[in-house]
PDB file of C-alpha atoms in Angstrom:
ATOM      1  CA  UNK A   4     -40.299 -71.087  33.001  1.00  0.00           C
ATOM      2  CA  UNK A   5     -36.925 -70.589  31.054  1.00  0.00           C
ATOM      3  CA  UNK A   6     -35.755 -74.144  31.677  1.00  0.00           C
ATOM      4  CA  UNK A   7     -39.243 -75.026  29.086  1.00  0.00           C
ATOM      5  CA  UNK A   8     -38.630 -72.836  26.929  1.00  0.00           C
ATOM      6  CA  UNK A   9     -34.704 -74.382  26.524  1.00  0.00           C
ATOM      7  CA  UNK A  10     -36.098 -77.723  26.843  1.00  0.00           C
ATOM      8  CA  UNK A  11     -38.668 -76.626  23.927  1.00  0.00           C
ATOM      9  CA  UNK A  12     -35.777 -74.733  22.032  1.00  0.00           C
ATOM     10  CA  UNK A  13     -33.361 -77.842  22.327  1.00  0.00           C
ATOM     11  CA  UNK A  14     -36.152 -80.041  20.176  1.00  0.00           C
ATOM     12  CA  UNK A  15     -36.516 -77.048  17.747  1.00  0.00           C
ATOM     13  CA  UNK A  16     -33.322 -77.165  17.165  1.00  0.00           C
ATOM     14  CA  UNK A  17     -31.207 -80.407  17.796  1.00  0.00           C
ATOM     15  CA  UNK A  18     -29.450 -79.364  20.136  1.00  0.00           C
ATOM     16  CA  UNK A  19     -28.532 -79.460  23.772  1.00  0.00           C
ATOM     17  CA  UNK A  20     -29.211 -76.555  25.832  1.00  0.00           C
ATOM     18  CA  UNK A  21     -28.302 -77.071  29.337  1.00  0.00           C
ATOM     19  CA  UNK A  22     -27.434 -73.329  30.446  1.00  0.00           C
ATOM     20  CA  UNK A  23     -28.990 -69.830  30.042  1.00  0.00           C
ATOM     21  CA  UNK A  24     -28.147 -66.147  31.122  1.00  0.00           C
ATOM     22  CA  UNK A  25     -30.921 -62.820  30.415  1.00  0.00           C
ATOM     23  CA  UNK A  26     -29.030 -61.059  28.652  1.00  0.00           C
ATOM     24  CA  UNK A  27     -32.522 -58.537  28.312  1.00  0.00           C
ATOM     25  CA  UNK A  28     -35.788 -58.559  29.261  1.00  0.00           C
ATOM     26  CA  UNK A  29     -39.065 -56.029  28.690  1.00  0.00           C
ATOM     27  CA  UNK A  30     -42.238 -55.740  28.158  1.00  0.00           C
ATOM     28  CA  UNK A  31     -41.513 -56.067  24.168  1.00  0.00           C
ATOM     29  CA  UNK A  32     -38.214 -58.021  24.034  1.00  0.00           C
ATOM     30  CA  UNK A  33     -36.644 -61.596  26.146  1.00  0.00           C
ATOM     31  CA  UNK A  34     -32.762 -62.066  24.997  1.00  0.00           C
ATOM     32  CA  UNK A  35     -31.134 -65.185  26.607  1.00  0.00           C
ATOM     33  CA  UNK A  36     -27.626 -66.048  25.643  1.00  0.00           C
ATOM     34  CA  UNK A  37     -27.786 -69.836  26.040  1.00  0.00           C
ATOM     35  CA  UNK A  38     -25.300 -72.494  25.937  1.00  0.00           C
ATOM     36  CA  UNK A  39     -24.536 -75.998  24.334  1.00  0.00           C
ATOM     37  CA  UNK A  40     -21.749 -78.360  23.803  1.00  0.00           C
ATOM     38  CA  UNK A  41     -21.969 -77.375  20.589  1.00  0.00           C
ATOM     39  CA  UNK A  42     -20.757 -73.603  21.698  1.00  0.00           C
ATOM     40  CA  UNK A  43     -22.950 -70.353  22.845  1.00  0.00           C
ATOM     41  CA  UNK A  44     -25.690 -68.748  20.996  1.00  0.00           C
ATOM     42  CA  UNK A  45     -28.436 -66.186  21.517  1.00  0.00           C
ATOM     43  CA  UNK A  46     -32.434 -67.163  22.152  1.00  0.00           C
ATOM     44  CA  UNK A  47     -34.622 -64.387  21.667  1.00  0.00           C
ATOM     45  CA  UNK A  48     -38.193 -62.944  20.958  1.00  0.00           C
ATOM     46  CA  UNK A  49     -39.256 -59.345  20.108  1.00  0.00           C
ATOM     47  CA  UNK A  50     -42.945 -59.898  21.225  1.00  0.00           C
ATOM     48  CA  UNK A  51     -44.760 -58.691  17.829  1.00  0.00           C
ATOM     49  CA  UNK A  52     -46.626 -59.879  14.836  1.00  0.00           C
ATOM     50  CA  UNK A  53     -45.678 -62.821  12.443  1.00  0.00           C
ATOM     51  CA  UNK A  54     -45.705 -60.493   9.831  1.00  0.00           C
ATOM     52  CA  UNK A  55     -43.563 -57.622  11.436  1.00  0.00           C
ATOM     53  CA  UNK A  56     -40.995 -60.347  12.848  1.00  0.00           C
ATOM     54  CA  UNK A  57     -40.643 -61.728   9.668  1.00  0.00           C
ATOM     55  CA  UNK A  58     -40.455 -57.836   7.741  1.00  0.00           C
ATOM     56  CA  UNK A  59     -37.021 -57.718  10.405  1.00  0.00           C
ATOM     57  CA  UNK A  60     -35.564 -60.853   9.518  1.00  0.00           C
ATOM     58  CA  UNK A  61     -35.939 -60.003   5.942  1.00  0.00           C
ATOM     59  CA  UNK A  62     -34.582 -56.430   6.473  1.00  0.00           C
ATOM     60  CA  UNK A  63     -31.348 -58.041   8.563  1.00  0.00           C
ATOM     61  CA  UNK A  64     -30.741 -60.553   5.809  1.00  0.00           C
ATOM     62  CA  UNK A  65     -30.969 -57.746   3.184  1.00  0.00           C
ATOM     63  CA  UNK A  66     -28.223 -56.005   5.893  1.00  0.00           C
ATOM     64  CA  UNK A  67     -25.458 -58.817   5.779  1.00  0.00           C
ATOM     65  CA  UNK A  68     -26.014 -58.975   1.991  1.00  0.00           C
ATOM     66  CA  UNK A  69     -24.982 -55.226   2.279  1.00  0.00           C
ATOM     67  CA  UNK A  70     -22.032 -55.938   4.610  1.00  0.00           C
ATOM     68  CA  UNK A  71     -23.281 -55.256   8.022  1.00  0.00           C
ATOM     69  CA  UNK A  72     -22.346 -57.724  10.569  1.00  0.00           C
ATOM     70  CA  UNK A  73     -25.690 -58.557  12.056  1.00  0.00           C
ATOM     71  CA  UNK A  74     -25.701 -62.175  13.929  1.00  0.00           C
ATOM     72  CA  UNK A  75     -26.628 -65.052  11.893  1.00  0.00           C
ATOM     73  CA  UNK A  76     -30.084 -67.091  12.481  1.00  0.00           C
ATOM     74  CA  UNK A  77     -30.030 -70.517  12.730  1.00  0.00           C
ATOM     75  CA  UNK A  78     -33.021 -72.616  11.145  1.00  0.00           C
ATOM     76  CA  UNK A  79     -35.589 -74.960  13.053  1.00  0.00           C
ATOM     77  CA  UNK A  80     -35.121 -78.917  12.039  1.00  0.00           C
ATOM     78  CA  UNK A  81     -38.276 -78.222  10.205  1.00  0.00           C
ATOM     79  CA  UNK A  82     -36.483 -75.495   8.447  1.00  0.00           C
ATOM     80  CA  UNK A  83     -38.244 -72.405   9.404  1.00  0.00           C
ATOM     81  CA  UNK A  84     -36.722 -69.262  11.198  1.00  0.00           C
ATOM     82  CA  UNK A  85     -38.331 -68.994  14.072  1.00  0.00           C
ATOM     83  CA  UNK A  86     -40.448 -71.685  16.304  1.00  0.00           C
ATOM     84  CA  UNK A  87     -43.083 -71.118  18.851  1.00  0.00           C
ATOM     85  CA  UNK A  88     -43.175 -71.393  22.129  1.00  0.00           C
ATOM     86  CA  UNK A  89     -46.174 -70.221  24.842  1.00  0.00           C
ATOM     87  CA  UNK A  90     -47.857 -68.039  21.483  1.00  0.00           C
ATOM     88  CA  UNK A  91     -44.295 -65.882  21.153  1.00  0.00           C
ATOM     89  CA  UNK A  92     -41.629 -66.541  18.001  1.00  0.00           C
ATOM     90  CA  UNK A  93     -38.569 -67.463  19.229  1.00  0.00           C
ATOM     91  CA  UNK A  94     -35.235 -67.372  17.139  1.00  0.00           C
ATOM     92  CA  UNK A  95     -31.950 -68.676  17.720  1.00  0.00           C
ATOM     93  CA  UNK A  96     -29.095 -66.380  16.543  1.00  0.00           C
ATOM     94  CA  UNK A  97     -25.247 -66.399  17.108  1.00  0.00           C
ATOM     95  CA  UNK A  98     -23.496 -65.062  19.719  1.00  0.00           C
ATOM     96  CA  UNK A  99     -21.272 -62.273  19.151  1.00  0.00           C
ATOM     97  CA  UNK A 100     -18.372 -61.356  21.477  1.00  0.00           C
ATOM     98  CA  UNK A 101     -18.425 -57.157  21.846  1.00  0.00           C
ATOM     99  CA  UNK A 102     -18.097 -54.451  24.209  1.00  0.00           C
ATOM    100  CA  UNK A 103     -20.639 -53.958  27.198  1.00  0.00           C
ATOM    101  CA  UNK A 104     -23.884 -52.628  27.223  1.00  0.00           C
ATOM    102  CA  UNK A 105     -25.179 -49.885  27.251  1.00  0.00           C
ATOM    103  CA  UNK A 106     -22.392 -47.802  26.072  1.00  0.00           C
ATOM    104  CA  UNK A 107     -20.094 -46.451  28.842  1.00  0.00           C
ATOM    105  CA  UNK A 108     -17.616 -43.988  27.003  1.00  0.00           C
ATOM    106  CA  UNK A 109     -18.422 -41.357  24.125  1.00  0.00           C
ATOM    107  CA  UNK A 110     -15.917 -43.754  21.659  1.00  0.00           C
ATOM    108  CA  UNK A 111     -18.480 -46.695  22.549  1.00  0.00           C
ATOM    109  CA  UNK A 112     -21.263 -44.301  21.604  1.00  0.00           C
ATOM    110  CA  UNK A 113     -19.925 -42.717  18.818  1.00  0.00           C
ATOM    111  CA  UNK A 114     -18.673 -46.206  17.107  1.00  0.00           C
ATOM    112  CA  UNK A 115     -22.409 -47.066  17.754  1.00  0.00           C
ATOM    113  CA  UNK A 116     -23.632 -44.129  16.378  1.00  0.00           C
ATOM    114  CA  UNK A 117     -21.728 -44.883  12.934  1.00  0.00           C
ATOM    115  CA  UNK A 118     -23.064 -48.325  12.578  1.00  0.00           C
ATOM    116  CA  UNK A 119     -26.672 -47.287  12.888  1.00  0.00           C
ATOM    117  CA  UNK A 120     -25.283 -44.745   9.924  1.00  0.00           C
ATOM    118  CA  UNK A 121     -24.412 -47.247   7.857  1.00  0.00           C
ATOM    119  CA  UNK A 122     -27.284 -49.801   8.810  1.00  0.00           C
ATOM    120  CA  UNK A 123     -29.162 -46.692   7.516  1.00  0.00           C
ATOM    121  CA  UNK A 124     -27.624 -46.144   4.533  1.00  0.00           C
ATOM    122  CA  UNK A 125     -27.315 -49.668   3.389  1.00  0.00           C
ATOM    123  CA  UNK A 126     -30.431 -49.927   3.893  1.00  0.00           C
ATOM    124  CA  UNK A 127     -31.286 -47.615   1.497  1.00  0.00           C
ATOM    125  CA  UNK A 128     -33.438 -49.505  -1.684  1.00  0.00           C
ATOM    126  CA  UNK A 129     -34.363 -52.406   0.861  1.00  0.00           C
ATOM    127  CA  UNK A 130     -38.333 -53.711  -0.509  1.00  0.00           C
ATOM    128  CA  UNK A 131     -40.094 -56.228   1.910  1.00  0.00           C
ATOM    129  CA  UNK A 132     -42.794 -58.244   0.438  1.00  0.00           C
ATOM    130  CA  UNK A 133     -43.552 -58.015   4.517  1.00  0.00           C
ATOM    131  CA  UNK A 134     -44.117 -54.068   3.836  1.00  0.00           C
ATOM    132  CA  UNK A 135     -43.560 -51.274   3.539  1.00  0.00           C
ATOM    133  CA  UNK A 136     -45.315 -49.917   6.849  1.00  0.00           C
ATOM    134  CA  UNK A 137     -46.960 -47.008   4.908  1.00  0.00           C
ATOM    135  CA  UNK A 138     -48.725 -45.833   8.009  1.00  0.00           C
ATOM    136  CA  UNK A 139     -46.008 -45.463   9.775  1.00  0.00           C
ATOM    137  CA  UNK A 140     -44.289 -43.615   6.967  1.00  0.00           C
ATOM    138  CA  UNK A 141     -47.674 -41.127   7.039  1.00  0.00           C
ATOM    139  CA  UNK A 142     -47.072 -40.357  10.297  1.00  0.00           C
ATOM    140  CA  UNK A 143     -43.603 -39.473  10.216  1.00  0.00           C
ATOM    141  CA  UNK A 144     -43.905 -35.563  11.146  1.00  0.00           C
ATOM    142  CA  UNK A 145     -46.345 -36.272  14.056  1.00  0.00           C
ATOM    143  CA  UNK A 146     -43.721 -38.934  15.622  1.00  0.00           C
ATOM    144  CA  UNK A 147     -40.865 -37.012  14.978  1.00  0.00           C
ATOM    145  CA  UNK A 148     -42.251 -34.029  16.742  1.00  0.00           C
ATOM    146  CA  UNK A 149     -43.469 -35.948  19.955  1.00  0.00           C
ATOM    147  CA  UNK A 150     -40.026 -37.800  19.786  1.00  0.00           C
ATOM    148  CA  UNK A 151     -38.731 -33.873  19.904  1.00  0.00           C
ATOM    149  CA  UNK A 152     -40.926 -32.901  22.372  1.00  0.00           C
ATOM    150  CA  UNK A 153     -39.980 -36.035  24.627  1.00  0.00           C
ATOM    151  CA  UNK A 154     -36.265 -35.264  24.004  1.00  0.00           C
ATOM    152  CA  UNK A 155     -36.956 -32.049  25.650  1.00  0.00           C
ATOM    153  CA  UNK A 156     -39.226 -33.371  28.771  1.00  0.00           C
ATOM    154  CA  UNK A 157     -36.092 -35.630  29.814  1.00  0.00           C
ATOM    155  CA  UNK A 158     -33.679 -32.980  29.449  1.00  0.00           C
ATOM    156  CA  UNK A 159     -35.713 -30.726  31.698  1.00  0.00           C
ATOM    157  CA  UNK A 160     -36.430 -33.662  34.171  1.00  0.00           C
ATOM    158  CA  UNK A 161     -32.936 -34.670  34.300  1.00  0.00           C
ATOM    159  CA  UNK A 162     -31.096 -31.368  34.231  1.00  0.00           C
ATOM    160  CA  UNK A 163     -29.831 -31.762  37.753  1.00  0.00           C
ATOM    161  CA  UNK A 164     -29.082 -35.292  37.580  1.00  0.00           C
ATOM    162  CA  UNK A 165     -25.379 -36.177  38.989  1.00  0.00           C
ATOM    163  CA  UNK A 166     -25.254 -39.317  37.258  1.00  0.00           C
ATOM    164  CA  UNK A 167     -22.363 -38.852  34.668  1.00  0.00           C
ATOM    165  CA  UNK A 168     -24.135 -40.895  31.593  1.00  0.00           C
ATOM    166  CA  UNK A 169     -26.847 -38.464  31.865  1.00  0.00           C
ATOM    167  CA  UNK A 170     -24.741 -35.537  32.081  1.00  0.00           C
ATOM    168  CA  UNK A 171     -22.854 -36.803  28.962  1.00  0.00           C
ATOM    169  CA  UNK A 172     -26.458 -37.038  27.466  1.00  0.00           C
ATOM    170  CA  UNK A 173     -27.302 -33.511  28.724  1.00  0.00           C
ATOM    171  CA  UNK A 174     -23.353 -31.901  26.911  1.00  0.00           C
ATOM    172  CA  UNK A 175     -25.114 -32.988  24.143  1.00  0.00           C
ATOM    173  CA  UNK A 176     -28.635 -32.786  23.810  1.00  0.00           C
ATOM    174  CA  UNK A 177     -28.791 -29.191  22.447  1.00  0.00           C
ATOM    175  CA  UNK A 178     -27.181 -30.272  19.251  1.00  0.00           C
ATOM    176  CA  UNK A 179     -30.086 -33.304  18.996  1.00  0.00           C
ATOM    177  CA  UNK A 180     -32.889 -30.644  19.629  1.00  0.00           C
ATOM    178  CA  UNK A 181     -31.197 -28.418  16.976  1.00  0.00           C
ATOM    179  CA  UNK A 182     -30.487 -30.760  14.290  1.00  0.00           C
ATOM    180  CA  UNK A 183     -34.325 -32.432  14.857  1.00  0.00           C
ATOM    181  CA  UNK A 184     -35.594 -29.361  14.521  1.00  0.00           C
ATOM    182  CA  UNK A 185     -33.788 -28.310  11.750  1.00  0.00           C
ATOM    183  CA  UNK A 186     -35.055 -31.651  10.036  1.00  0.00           C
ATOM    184  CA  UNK A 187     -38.795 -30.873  10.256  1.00  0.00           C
ATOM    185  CA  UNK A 188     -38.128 -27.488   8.901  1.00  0.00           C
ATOM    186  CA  UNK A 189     -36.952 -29.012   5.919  1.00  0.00           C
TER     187      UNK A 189
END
C-alpha cells in the first residue's frame, strides 16, 4: 500500500522516493518520513475535510510569519499544497531533526509546553477565510467540562499505575484539575 502511495507522491512531486519509515499512524492521522536523493522529508495526511485541512495550512503559514518554526510544505508540480491519493490529502513537509517522541523527561515536556504557549499567543488575531469554526467556539464550556471530567476518569483509572510517565502525569494532575476549573469559573 505505502510503496503506491510513494510511487503516487514521487509524480506529485518530481521527485524520487525510494524509502519510507511510519513515523505515526491512527485512525485520524498517517506520518511517513520518506526519503530521496534529494534528502529526507515528511509525507503526511490528517484524514479531514478540504476545507479544515486547508483552515491548518493557512493557520501554520500565519505561524512562521509570526516566528514559530513549523516545517515548511512543499508544493505539487501543479502547484497546489496538497495532492490526492486513495480520496485522502496528502502533503509533503520538511523534515525536522528534534528530540524523541513522546516526551520522556519533565524539561522535554515543559520546553513543549512553552511552544504550544507561544503557538497560542502568536496566534492571537489569526482570520481564516477557511473559518472561524463558530460552532466549535459555542461549545467551548460543554468541551471544556467533559475534557475536565475525562482528566479526572484517567487519573482515577490510573492512580495505581507503576509506569513512571504516568506517575509524572499523576504529580501533576491536581494543578490541571485546579487551574481548569478555575477557568470555567471565570
Amino acid at each position: 500500500m505505502f510503496h503506491q502511495l510513494l510511487q503516487t507522491a514521487s509524480t506529485q512531486y518530481g521527485i524520487a522516493f525510494y524509502e519510507f519509515e511510519i513515523l505515526h499512524k491512527t485512525g485520524r492521522t498517517l506520518v511517513l518520513a520518506v526519503k530521496s536523493l534529494q534528502g529526507e522529508y515528511v509525507l503526511k495526511s490528517i484524514f479531514t475535510s478540504e476545507k479544515r485541512l486547508q483552515f491548518i495550512l493557512e493557520a501554520e503559514y500565519f505561524l512562521r510569519l509570526q516566528g514559530i518554526h513549523i516545517p515548511e510544505i512543499f508544493p505539487t508540480l501543479k502547484g497546489t499544497p496538497y495532492f490526492l491519493w486513495e480520496g485522502d490529502r496528502y502533503v509533503l513537509q520538511e523534515k525536522l531533526q528534534g528530540t524523541s517522541f513522546p516526551p520522556t523527561t519533565i524539561e522535554v515536556v515543559t520546553r513543549r509546553a512553552a511552544l504550544l504557549g507561544k503557538m497560542h499567543s502568536s496566534s492571537l488575531g489569526f482570520l481564516s477565510k477557511h473559518g472561524p469554526y463558530a460552532s466549535e467556539e459555542r461549545l467551548w464550556l460543554s468541551n471544556y467540562l467533559r475534557e475536565l471530567s475525562s482528566m479526572k476518569h484517567w487519573a482515577n483509572w490510573y492512580e495505581n499505575s507503576r509506569a513512571s510517565k504516568k506517575k509524572m502525569i499523576l504529580s501533576y494532575i491536581d494543578f490541571f484539575q485546579q487551574s481548569g476549573q478555575e477557568l470555567v469559573e471565570r
